[in-house]
Coordinates of C-alpha atoms in Angstrom, one line a residue:
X1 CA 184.4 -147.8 -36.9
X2 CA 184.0 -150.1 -34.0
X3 CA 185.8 -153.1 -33.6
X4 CA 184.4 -156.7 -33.7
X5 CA 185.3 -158.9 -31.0
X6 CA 187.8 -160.8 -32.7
X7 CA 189.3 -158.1 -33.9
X8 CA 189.8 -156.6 -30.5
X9 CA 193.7 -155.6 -30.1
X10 CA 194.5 -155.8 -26.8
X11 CA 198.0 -154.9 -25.0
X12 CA 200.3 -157.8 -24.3
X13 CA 200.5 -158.2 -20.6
X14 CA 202.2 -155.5 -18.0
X15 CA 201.6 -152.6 -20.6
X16 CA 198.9 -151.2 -17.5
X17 CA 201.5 -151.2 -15.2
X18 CA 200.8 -147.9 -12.7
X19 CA 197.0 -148.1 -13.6
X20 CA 194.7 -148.6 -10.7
X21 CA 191.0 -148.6 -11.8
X22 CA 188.8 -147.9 -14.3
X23 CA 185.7 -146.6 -13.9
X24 CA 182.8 -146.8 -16.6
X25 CA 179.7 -145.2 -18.2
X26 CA 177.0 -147.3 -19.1
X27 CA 174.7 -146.5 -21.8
X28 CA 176.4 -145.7 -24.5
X29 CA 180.1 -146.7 -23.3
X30 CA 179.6 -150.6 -21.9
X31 CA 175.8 -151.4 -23.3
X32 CA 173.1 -149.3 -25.8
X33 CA 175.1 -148.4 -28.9
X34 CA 173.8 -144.4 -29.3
X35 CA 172.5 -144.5 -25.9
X36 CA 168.6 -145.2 -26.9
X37 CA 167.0 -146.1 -23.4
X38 CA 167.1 -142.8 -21.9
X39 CA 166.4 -140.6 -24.5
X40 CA 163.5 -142.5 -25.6
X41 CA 161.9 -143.0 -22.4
X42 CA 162.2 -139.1 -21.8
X43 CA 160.5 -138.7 -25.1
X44 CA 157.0 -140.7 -23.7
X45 CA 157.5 -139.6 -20.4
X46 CA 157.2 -136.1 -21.6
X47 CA 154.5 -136.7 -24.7
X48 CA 152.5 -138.7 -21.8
X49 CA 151.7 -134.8 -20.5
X50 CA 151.1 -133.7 -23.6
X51 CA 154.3 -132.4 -24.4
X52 CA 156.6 -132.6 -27.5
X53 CA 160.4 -133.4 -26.1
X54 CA 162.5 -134.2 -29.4
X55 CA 165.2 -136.9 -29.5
X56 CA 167.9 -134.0 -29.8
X57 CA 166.5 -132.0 -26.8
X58 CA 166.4 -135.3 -24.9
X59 CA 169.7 -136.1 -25.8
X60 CA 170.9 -132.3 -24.3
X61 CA 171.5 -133.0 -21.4
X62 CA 172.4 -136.3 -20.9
X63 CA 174.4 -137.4 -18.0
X64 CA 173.2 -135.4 -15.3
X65 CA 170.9 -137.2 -13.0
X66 CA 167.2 -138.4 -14.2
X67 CA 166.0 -135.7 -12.1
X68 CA 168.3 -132.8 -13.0
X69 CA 167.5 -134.2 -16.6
X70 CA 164.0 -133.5 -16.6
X71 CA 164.4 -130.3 -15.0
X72 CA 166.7 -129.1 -17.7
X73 CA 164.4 -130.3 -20.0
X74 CA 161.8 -128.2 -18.5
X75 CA 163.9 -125.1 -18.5
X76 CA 164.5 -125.0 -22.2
X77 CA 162.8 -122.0 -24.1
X78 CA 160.4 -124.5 -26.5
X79 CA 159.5 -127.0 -23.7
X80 CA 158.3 -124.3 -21.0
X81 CA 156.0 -122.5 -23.5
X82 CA 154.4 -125.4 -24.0
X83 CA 154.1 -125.9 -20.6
X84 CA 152.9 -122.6 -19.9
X85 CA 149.8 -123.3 -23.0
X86 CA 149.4 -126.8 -21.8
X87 CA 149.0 -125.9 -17.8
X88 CA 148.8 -122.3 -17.4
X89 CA 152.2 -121.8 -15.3
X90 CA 155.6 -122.1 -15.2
X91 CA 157.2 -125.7 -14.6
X92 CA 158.3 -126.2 -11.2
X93 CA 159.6 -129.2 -8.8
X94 CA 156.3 -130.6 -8.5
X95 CA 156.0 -130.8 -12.5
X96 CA 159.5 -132.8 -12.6
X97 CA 158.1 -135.2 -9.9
X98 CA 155.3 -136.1 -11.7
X99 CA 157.5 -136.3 -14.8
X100 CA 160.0 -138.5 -13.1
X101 CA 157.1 -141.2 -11.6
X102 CA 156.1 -141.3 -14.7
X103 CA 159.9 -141.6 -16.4
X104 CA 160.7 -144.7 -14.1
X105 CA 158.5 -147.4 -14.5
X106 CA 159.0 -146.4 -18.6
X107 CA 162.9 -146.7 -18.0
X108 CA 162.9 -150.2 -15.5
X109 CA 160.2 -151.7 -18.4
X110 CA 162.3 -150.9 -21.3
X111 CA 165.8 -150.9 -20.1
X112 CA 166.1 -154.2 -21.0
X113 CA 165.7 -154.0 -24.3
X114 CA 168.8 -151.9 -24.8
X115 CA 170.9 -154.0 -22.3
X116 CA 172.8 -155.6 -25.3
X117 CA 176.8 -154.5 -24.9
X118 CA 178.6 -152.8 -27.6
X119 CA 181.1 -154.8 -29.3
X120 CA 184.7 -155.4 -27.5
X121 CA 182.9 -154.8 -23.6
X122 CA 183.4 -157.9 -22.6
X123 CA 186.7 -158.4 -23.6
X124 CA 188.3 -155.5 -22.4
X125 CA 186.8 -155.7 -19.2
X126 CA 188.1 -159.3 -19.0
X127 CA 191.5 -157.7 -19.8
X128 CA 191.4 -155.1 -17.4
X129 CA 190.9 -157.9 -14.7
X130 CA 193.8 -160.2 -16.2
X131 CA 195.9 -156.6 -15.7
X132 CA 195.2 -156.5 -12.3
X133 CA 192.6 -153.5 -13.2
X134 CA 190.1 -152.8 -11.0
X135 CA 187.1 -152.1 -13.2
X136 CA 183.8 -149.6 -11.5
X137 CA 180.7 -148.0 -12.9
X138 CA 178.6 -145.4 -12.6
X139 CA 175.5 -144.3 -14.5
X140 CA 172.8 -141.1 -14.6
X141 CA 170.0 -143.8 -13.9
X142 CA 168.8 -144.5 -10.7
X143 CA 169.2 -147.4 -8.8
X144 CA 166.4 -149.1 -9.5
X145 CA 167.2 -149.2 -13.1
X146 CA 170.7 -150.7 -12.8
X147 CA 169.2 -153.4 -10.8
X148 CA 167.3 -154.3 -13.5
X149 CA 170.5 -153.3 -16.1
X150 CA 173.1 -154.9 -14.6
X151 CA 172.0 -158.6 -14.5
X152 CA 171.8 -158.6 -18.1
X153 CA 174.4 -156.8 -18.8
X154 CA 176.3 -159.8 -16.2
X155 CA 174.8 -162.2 -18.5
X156 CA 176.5 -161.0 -21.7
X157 CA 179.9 -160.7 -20.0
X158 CA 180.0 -156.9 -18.9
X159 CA 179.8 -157.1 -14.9
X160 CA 182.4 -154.5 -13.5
X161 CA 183.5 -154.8 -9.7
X162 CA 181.0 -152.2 -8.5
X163 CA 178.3 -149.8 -10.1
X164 CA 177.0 -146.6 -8.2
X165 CA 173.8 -145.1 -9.3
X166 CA 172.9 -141.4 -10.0
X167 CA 170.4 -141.3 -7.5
X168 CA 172.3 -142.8 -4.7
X169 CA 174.6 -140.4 -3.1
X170 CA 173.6 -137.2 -1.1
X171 CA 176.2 -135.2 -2.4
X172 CA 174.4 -135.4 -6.0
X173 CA 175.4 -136.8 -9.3
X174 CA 177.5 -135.3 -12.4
X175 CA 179.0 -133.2 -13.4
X176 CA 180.0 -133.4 -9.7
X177 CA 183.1 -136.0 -8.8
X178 CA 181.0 -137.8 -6.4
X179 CA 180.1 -141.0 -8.2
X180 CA 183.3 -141.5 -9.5
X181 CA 185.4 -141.0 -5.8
X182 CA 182.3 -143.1 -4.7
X183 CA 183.7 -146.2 -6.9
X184 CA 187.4 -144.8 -5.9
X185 CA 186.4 -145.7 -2.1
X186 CA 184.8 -148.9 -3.1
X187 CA 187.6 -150.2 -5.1
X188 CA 190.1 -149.7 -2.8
X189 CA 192.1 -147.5 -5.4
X190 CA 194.8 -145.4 -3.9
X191 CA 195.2 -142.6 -5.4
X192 CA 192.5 -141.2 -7.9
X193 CA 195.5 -139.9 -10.4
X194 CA 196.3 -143.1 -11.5
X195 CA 192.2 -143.8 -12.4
X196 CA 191.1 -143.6 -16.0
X197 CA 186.9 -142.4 -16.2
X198 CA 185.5 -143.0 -19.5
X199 CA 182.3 -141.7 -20.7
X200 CA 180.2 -140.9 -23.6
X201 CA 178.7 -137.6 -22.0
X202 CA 180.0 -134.1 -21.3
X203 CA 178.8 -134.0 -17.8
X204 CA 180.5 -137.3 -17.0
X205 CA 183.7 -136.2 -18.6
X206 CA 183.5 -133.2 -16.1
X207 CA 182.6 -135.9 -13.4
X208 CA 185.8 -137.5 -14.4
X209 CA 187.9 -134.5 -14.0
X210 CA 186.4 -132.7 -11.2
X211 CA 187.6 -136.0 -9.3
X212 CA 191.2 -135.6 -10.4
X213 CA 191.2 -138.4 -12.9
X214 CA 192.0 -139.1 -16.3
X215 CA 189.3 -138.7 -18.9
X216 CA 188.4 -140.5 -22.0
X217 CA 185.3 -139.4 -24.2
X218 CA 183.7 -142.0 -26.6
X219 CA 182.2 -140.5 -29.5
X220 CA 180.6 -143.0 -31.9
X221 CA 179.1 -145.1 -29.9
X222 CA 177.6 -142.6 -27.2
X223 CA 175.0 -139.8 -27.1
X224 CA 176.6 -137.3 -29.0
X225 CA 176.6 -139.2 -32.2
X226 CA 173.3 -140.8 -31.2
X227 CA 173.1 -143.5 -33.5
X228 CA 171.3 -146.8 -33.3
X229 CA 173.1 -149.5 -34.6
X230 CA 170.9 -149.9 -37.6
X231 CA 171.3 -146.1 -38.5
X232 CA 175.1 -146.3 -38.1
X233 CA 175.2 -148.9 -40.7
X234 CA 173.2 -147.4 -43.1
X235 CA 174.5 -143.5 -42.6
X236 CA 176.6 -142.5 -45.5
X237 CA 180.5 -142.5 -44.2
X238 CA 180.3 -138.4 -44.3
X239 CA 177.5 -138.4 -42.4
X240 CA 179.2 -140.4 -39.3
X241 CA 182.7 -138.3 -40.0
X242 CA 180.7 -135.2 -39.3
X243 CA 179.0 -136.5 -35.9
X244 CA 181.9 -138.2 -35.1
X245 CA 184.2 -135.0 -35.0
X246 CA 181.4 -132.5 -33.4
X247 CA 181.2 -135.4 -30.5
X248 CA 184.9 -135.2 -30.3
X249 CA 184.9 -131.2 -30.2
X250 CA 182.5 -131.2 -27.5
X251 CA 184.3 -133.9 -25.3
X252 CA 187.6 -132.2 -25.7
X253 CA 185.9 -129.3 -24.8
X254 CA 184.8 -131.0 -21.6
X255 CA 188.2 -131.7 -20.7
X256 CA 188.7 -135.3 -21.9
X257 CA 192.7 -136.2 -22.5
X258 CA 191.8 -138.6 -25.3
X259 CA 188.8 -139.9 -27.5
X260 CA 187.9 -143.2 -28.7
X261 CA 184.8 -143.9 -31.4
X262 CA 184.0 -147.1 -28.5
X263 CA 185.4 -149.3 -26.0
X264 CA 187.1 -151.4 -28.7
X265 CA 189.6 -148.7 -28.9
X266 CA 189.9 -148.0 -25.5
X267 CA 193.3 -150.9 -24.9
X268 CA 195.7 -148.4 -26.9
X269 CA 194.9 -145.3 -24.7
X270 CA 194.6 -146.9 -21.5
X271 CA 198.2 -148.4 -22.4
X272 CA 199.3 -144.9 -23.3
X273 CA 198.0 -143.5 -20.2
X274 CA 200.0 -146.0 -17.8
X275 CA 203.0 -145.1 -19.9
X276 CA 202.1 -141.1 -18.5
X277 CA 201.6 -142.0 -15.2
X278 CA 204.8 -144.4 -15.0
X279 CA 206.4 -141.2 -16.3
X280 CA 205.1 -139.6 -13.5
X281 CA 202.5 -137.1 -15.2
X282 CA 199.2 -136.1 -13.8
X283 CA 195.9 -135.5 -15.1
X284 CA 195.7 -132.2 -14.2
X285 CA 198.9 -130.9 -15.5
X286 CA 198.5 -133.2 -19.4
X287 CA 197.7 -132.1 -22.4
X288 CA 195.3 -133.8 -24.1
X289 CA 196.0 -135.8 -27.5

């Protein structure tokens, strides 16, 4: 279901007319087909204290802050009883400290090794800038994992125009619009109604709207599918239908206007969504499709 790079249709020129920015996800939207790196990381991080995190529960709440991640984790019936056998007491913000120096140096080592972009990046970023499109990020991991992110990511094409981290902002991370306006400021976009946030978590499709944009969910490639590569490939085609459509229930749930299965069929909704706003619709008052 994802496109190939040459196989990447992309909108002649002027169909983005009335489109300001777009700002971006990373894992699992621009880079890390199924959005491995974090969930995997919070899997050792928590087995490293003796406790047993599952890929699904990891997956939970993804985009929210590292922090606020772990600390949902550690509210969650199955991972507080063992806490409460393993330590005698409830989990508290010390516990998610600890958790979270332990999480980072896991994340910055192995971050890397799920830097490679998913297919059709590139070249819609690359489009986006021959639009006149101003391209931002934002991400759940902290700064000091984008820095070491983002230069691969540059290396393999996929460098947008600015990238804010989830730990960066006093105001707090997703599902809160703060990261988002935060790349809104820095772009230099005027008006955050004619901005398109695409993401391939609830939280950050509540980040999206909560700022007064436009949303778009990705659902193959992302979390809520959770595929790697290698399972997508061999996963019988009924298998991904019914992942693909729970992903999309949920993300519609969360308010997105439209869903993709990846960034390689983000050109044709972008182009629809200029259309809207050249029609003089809003996010807030559109239906979604």
């Amino acid at each position: 279901m994802t496109l190939s790079p040459p196989d990447l249709a992309l909108p002649a020129d002027g169909s983005l007319t009335g489109l300001q920015a777009v700002i971006f996800d990373w894992a699992g939207t621009l880079v890390d087909f199924g959005s491995l790196a974090p969930t995997q990381i919070f899997v050792e991080a928590f087995a490293s204290f003796g406790i047993r995190v599952t890929l699904a529960q990891a997956r939970g709440p993804m985009g929210l802050s590292k922090r606020q991640h772990i600390h949902r984790l550690l509210q969650e019936d199955a991972v507080r009883q063992q806490w409460r056998s393993a330590f005698g007491r409830e989990p508290g913000q010390t516990d998610v400290d600890a958790i979270y120096a332990r999480f980072m140096p896991l994340q910055i080592a192995k971050v890397g090794e799920f830097s490679a972009p998913i297919a059709g990046a590139a070249q819609v970023l690359r489009w986006l800038r021959g639009q006149g499109v101003k391209t931002g990020s934002c991400s759940g991991y902290p700064r000091a994992v984008l820095e070491r992110l983002l230069p691969l990511a540059a290396e393999a094409g996929v460098a947008p125009d600015h990238a804010v981290a989830g730990d960066e902002l006093p105001a707090g991370g997703r599902p809160g619009p703060y990261m988002a306006l935060a790349n809104v400021l820095a772009l230099g976009a005027g008006d955050v109604r004619a901005c398109v946030k695409v993401d391939d978590t609830c939280p950050g499709i509540e980040e999206g709207r909560n700022a007064g944009m436009w949303s778009v969910g990705i659902s193959l490639s992302g979390n809520e599918v959770g595929y790697s590569p290698q399972e997508h490939a061999q996963a019988r085609p009924q298998d991904v239908q019914a992942r693909v459509q729970a992903a999309q229930a949920k993300l519609r749930a969360s308010g997105a206007h439209y869903v993709v299965p990846s960034i390689a069929a983000l050109p044709q909704v972008l182009q629809a969504i200029a259309v809207r706003i050249r029609a003089g619709e809003g996010p807030d008052s559109a239906r979604s499709t």
